[in-house]
Coordinates of N, CA and C in Angstrom, one line a residue:
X85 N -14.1 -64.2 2.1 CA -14.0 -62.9 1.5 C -15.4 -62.4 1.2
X86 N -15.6 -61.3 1.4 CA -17.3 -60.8 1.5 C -16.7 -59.7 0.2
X87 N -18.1 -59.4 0.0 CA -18.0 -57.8 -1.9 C -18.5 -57.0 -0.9
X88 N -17.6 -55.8 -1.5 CA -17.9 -54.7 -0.9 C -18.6 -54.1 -2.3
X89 N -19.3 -54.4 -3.6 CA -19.9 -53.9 -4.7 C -18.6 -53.2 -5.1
X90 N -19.5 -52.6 -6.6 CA -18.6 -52.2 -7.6 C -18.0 -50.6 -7.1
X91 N -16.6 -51.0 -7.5 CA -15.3 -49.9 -7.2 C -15.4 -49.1 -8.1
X92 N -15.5 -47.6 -8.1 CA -14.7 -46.9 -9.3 C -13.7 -47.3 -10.0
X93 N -13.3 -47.3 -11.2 CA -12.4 -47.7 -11.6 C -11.0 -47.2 -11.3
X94 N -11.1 -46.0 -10.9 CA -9.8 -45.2 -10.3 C -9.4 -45.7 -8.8
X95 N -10.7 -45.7 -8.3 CA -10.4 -46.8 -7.0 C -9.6 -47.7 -7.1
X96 N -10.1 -48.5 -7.5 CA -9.6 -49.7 -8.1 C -7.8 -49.9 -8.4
X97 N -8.0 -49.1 -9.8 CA -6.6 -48.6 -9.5 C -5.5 -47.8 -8.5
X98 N -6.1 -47.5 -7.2 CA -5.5 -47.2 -6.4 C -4.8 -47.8 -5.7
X99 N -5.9 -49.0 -5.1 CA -5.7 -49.8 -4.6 C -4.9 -50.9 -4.9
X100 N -4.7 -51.1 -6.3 CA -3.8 -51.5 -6.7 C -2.6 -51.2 -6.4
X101 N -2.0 -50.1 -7.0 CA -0.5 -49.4 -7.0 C -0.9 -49.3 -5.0
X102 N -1.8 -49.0 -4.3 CA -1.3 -49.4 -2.9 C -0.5 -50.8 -2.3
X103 N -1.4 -52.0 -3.1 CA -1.0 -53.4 -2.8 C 0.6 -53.5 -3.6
X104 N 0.5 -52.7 -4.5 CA 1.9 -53.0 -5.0 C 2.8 -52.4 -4.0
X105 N 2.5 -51.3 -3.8 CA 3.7 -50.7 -2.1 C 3.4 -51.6 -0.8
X106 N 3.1 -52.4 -0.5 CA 3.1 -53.1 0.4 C 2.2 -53.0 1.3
X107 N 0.7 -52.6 1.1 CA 0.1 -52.2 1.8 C -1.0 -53.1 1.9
X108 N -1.2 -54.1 2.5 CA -1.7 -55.5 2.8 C -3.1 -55.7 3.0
X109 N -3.5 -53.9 3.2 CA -5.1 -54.0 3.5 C -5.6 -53.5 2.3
X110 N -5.0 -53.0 1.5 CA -5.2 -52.4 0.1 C -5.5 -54.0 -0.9
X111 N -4.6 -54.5 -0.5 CA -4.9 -56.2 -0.9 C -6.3 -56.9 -1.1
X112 N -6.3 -56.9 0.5 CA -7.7 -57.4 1.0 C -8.3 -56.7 0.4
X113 N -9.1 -55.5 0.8 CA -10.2 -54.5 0.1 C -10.2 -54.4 -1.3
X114 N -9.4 -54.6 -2.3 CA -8.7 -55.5 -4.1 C -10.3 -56.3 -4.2
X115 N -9.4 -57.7 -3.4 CA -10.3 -58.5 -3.4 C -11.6 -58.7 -3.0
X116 N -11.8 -58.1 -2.2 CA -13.2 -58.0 -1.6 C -13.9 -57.3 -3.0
X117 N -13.5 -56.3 -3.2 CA -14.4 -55.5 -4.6 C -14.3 -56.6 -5.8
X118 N -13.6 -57.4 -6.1 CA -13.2 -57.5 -7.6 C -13.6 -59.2 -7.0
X119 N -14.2 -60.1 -5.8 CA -14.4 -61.0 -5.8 C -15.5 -61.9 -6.6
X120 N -16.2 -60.4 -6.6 CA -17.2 -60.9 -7.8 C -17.1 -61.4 -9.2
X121 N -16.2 -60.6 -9.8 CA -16.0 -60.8 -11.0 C -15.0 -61.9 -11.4
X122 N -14.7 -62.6 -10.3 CA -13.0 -63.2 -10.0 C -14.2 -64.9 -10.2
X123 N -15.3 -64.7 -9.1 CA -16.0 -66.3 -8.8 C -16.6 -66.1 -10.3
X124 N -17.3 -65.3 -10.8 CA -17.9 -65.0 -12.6 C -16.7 -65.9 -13.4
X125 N -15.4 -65.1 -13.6 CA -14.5 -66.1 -14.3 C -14.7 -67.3 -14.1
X126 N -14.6 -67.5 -12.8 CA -14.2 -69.4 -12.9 C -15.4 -69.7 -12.9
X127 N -16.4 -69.5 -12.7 CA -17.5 -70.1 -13.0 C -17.8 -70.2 -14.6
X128 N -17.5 -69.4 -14.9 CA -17.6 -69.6 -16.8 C -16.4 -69.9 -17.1
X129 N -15.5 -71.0 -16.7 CA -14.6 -71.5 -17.0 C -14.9 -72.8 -16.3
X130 N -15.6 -73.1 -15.4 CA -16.0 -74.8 -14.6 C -16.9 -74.9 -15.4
X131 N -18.1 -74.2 -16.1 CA -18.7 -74.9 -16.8 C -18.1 -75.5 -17.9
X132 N -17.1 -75.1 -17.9 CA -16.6 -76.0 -19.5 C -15.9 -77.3 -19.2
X133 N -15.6 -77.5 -18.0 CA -15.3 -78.9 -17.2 C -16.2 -80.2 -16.9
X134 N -15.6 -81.2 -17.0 CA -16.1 -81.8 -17.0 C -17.2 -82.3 -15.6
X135 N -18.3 -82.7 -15.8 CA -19.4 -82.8 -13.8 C -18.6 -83.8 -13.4
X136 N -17.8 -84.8 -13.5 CA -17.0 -85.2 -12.4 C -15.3 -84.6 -12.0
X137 N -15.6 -83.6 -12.5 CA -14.0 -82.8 -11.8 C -14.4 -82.2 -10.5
X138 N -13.2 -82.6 -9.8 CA -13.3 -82.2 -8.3 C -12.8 -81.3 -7.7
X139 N -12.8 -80.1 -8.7 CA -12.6 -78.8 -8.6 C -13.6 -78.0 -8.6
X140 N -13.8 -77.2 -7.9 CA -15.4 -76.5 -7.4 C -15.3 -75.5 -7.7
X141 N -16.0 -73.9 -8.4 CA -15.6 -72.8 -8.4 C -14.9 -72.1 -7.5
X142 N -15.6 -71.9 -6.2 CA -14.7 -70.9 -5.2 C -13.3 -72.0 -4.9
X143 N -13.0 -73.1 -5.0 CA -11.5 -73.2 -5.1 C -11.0 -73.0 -6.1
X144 N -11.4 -72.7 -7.3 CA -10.7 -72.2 -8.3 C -9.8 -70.4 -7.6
X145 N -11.6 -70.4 -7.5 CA -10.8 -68.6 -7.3 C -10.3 -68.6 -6.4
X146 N -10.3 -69.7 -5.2 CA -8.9 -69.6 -4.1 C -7.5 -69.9 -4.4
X147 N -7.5 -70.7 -5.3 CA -5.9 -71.0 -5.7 C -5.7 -69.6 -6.0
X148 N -6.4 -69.4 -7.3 CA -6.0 -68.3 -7.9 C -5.1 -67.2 -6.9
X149 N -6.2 -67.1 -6.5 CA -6.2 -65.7 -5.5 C -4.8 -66.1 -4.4
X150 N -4.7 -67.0 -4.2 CA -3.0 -67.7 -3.4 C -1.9 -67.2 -4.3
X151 N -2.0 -67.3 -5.3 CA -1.2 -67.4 -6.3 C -1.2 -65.9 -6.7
X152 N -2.2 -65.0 -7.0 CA -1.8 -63.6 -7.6 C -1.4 -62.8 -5.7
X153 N -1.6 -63.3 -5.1 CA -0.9 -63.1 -3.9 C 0.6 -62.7 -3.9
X154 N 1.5 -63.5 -4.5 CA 2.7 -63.4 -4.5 C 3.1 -62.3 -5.7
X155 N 2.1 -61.9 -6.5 CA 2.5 -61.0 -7.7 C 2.2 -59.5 -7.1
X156 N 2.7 -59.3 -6.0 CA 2.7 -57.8 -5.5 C 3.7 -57.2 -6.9
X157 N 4.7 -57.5 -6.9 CA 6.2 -56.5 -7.9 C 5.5 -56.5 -8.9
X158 N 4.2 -57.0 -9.2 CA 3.9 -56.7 -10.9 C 3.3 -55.2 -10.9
X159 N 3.6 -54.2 -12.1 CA 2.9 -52.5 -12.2 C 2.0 -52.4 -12.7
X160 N 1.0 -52.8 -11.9 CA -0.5 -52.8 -11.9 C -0.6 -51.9 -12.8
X161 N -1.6 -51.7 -14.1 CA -1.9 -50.8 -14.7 C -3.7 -50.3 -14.0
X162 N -4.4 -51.4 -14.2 CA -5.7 -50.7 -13.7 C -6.6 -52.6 -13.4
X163 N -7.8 -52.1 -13.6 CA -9.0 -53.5 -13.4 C -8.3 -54.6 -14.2
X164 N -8.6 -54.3 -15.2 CA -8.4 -55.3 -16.6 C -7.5 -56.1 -16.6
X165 N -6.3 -55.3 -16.1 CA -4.9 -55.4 -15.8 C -4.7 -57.0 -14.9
X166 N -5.4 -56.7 -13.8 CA -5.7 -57.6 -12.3 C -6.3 -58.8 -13.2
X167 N -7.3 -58.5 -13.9 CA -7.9 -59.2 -13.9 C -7.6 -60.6 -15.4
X168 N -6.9 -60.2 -15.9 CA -5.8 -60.5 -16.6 C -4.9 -61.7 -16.2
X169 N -4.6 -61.3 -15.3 CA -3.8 -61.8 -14.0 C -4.4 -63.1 -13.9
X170 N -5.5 -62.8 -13.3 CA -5.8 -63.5 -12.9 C -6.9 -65.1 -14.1
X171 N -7.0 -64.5 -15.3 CA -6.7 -65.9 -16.2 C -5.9 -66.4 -16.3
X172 N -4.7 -65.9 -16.2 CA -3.4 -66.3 -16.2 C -3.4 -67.4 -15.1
X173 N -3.4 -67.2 -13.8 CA -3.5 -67.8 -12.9 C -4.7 -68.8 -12.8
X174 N -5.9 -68.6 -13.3 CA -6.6 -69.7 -13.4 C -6.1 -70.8 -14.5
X175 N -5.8 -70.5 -15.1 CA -5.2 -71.1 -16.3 C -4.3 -72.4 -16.0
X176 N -3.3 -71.9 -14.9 CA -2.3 -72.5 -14.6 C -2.9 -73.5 -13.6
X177 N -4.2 -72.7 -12.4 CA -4.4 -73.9 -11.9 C -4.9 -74.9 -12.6
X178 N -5.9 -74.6 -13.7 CA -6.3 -76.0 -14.3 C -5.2 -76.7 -15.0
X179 N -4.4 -76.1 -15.7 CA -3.0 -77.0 -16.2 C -2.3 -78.0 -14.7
X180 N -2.5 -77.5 -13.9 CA -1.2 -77.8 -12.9 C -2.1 -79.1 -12.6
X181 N -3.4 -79.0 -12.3 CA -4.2 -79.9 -11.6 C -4.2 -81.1 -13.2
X182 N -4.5 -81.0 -14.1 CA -4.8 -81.6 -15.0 C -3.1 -82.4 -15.3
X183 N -1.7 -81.6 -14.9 CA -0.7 -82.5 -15.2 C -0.8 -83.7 -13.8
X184 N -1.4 -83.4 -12.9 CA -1.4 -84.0 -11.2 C -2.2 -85.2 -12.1
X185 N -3.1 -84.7 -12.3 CA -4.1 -86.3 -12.9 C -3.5 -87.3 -13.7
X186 N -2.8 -86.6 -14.5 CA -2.5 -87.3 -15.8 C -1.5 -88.1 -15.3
X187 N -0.5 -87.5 -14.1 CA 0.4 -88.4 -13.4 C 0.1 -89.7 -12.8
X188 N -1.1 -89.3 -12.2 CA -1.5 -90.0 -11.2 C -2.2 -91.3 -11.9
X189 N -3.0 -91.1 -13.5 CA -4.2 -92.0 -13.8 C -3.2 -92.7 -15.5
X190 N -1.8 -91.8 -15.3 CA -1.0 -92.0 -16.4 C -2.1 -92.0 -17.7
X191 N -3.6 -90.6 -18.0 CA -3.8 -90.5 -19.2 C -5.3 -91.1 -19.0
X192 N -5.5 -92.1 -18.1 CA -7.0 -92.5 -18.4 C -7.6 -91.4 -17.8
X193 N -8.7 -91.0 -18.3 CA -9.3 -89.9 -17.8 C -9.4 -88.5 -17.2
X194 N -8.7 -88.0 -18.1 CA -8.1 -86.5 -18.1 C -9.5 -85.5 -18.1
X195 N -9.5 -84.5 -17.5 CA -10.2 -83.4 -17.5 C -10.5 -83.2 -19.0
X196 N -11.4 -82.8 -19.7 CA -11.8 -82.5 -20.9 C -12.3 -81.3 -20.9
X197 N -11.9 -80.3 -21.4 CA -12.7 -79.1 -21.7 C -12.9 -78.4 -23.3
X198 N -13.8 -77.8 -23.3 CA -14.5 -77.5 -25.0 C -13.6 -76.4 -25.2
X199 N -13.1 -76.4 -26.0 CA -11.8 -75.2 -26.3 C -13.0 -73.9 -26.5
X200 N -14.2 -73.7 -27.0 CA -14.9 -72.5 -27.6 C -16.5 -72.9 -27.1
X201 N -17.1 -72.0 -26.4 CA -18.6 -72.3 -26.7 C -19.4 -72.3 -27.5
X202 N -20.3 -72.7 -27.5 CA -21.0 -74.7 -28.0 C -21.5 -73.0 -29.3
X203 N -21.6 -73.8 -30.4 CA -21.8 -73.2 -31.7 C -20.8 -71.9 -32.3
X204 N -19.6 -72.0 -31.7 CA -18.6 -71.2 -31.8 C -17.4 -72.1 -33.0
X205 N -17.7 -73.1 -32.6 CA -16.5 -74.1 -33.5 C -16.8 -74.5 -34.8
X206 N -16.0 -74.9 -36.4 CA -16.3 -74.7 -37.2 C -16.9 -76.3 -37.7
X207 N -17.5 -76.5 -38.1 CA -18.1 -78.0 -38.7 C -17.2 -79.2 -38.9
X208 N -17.5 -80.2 -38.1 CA -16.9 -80.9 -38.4 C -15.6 -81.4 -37.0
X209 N -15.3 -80.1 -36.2 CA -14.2 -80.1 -35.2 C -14.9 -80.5 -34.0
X210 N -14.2 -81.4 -33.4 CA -14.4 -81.8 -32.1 C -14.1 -81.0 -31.3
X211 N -15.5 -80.7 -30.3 CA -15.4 -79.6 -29.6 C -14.3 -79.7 -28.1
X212 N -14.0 -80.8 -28.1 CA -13.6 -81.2 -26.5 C -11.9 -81.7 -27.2
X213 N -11.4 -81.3 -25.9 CA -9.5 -81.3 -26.0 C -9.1 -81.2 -24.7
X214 N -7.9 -82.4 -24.5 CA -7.7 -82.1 -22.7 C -6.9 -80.4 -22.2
X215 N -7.1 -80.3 -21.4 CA -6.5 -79.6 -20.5 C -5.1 -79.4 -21.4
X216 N -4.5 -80.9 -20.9 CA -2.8 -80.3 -21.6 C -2.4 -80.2 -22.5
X217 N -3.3 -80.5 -23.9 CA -3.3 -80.6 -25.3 C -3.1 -78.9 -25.7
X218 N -4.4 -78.4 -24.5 CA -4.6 -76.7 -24.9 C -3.6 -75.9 -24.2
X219 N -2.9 -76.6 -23.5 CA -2.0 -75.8 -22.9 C -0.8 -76.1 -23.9
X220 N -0.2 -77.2 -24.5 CA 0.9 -77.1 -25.7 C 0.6 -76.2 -26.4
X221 N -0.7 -76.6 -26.9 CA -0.9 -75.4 -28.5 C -1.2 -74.0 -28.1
X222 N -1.5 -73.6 -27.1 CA -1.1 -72.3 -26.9 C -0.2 -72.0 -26.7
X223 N 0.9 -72.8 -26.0 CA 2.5 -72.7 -26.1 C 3.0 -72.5 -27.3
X224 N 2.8 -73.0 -28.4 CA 3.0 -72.9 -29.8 C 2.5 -71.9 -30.3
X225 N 1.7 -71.6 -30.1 CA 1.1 -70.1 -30.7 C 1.4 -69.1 -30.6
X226 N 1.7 -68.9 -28.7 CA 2.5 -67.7 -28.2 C 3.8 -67.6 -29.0
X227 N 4.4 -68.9 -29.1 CA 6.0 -68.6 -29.8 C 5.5 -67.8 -31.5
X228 N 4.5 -67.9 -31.9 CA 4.5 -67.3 -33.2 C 3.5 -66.2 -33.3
X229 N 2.6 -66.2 -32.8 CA 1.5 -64.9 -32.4 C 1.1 -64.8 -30.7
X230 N 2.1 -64.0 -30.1 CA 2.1 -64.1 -28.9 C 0.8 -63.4 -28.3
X231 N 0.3 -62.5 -29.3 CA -0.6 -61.5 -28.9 C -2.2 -62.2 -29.3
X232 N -2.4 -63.3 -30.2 CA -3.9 -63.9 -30.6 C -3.3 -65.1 -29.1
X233 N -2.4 -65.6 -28.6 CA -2.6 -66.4 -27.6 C -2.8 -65.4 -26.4
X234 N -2.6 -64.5 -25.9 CA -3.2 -63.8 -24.7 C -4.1 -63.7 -25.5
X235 N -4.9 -63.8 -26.1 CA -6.6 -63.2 -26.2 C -7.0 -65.0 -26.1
X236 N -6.3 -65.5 -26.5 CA -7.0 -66.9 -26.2 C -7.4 -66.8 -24.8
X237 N -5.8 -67.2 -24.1 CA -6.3 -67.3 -22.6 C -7.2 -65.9 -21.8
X238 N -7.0 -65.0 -21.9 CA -8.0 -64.1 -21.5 C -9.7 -64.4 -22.0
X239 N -9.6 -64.9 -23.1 CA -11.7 -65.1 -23.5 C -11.7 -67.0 -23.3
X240 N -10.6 -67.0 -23.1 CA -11.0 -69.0 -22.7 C -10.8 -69.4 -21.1
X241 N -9.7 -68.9 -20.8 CA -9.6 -69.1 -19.3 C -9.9 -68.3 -18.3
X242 N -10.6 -66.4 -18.9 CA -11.0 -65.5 -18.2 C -12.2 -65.5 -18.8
X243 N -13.0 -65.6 -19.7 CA -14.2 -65.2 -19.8 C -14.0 -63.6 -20.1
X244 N -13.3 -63.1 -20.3 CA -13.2 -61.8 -20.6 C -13.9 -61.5 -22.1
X245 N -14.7 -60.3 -22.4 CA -15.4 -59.9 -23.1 C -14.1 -59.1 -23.7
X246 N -14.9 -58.9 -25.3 CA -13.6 -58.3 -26.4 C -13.4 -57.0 -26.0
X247 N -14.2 -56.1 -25.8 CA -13.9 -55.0 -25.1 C -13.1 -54.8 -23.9
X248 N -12.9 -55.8 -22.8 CA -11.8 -55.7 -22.0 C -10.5 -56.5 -22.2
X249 N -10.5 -57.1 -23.3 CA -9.5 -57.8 -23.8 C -8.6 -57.0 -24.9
X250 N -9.7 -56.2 -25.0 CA -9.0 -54.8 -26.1 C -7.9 -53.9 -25.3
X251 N -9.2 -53.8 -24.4 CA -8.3 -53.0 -23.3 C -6.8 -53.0 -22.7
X252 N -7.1 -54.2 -21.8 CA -5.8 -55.1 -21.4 C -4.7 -55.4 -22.3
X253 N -4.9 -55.2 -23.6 CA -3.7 -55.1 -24.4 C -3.5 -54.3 -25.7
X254 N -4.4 -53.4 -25.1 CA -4.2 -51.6 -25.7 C -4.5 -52.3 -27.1
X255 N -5.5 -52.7 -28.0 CA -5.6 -52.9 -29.3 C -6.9 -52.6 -29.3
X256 N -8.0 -52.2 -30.4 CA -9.4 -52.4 -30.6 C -10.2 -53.5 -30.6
X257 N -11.4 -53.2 -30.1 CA -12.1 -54.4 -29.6 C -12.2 -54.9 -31.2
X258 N -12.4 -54.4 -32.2 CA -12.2 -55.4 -33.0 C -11.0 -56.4 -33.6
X259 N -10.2 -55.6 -33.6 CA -8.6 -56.6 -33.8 C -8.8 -57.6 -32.3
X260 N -9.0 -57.4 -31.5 CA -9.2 -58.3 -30.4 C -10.0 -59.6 -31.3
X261 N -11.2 -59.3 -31.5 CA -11.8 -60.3 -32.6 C -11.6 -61.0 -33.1
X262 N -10.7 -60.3 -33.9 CA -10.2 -60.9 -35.2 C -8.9 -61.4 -34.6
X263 N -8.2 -61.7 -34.0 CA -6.8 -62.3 -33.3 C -8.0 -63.5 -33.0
X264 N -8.9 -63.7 -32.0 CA -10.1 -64.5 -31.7 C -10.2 -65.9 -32.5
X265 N -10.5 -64.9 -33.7 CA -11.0 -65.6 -35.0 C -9.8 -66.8 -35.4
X266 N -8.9 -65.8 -35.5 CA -7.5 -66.4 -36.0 C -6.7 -67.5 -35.3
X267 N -6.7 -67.4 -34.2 CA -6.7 -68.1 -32.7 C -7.1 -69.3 -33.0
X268 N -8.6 -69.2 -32.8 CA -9.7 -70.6 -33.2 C -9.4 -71.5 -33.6
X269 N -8.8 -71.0 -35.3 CA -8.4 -71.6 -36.0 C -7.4 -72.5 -36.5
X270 N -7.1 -71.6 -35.7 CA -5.4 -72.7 -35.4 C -5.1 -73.6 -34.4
X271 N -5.8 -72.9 -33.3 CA -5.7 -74.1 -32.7 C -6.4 -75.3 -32.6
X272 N -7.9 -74.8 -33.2 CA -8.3 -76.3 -33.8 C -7.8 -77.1 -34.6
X273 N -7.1 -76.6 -35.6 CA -6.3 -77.3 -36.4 C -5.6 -78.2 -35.7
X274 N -4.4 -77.7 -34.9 CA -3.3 -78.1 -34.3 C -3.8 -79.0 -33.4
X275 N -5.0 -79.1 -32.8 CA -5.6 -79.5 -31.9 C -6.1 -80.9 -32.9
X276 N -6.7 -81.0 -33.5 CA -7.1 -81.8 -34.7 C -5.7 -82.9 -34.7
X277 N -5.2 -82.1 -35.1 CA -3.8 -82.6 -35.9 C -3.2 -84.0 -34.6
X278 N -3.4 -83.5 -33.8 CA -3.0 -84.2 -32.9 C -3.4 -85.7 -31.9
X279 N -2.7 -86.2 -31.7 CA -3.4 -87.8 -30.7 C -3.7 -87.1 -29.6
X280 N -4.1 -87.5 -28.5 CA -4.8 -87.2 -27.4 C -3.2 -87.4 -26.3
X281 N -3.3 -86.1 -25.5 CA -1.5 -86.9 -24.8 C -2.0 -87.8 -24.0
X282 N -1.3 -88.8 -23.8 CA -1.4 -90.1 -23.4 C -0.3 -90.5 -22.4
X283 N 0.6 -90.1 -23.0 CA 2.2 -90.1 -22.2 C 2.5 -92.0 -22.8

């Protein structure tokens, strides 16, 4: 996949609602513009992996991109929207891969990743939690604040900035924040609270 550089945002959303009608080059030309910001995500999400995981950035954003493939029927709102999406989707590949390990090594040596960057977490909390620990307690979260767990996964597994996380779910960049904040907190707790899964 080669960048064709930055799309107007109206573009963008064109091409969208094209790929939603079935128009398969509208697809491709998506990606090509928005590939940049797609390898950005996972790259600011492999840094928080551990150097011997054998998952590389551009296969991140290939699963991904396999995977929001089949989300043609979703009503594309605009950038943010896609790109949303597509935490979502990264998200899942590192859960999916991280439950594959855990099967395979039954728990010794799980993928570790820092739930927050480094001076973001409160004194005292252990910055590192596996893969599948963070995937429960966001499970748990969404069941009670479904809206501070999409800002999780969108600024943990997207890298998305508060301002487009505002966006993506029609709130102000600062309630975005403050869901953030609130987020954090709990799920360090809960995270805390917890043994390491082990199975």
């Amino acid at each position: 996949m080669r960048e064709e550089g930055d799309l107007p945002a109206t573009q963008v959303t064109d091409l969208l609602h094209a790929w939603r009608s079935g128009n398969a080059d509208a697809g491709e030309r998506l990606m090509q513009a928005l590939y940049r910001e797609l390898h950005d995500m996972a790259r600011r999400r492999m840094v928080r992996e551990r150097s011997d995981s054998t998952l590389q950035t551009t296969a991140l954003v290939h699963e991904a991109y396999l995977r929001l493939i089949d989300q043609q029927h979703v009503d594309w709102k605009d950038r943010g929207h896609f790109l949303a999406l597509a935490a979502t989707m990264m998200r899942r590949v590192l859960v999916d891969r991280a439950r594959a390990r855990h099967a395979d090594k039954r728990g010794a040596g799980e993928e570790a990743i820092a739930l927050t960057d480094a001076g973001e977490l409160a004194a005292g909390v252990d910055p590192v939690a596996e893969v599948l620990d963070i995937d429960r307690a966001l499970g748990r979260l969404a069941t009670e604040f479904p809206r501070a767990a999409r800002v999780v996964e969108l600024r943990f597994f997207g890298g998305l900035e508060f301002e487009e996380i505002g966006a993506v779910l029609d709130v102000t960049e600062r309630t975005a924040r403050r869901d953030w904040v609130f987020a954090r907190a709990w799920l360090e707790r809960e995270l805390r609270d917890w043994a390491p899964s082990g199975g």
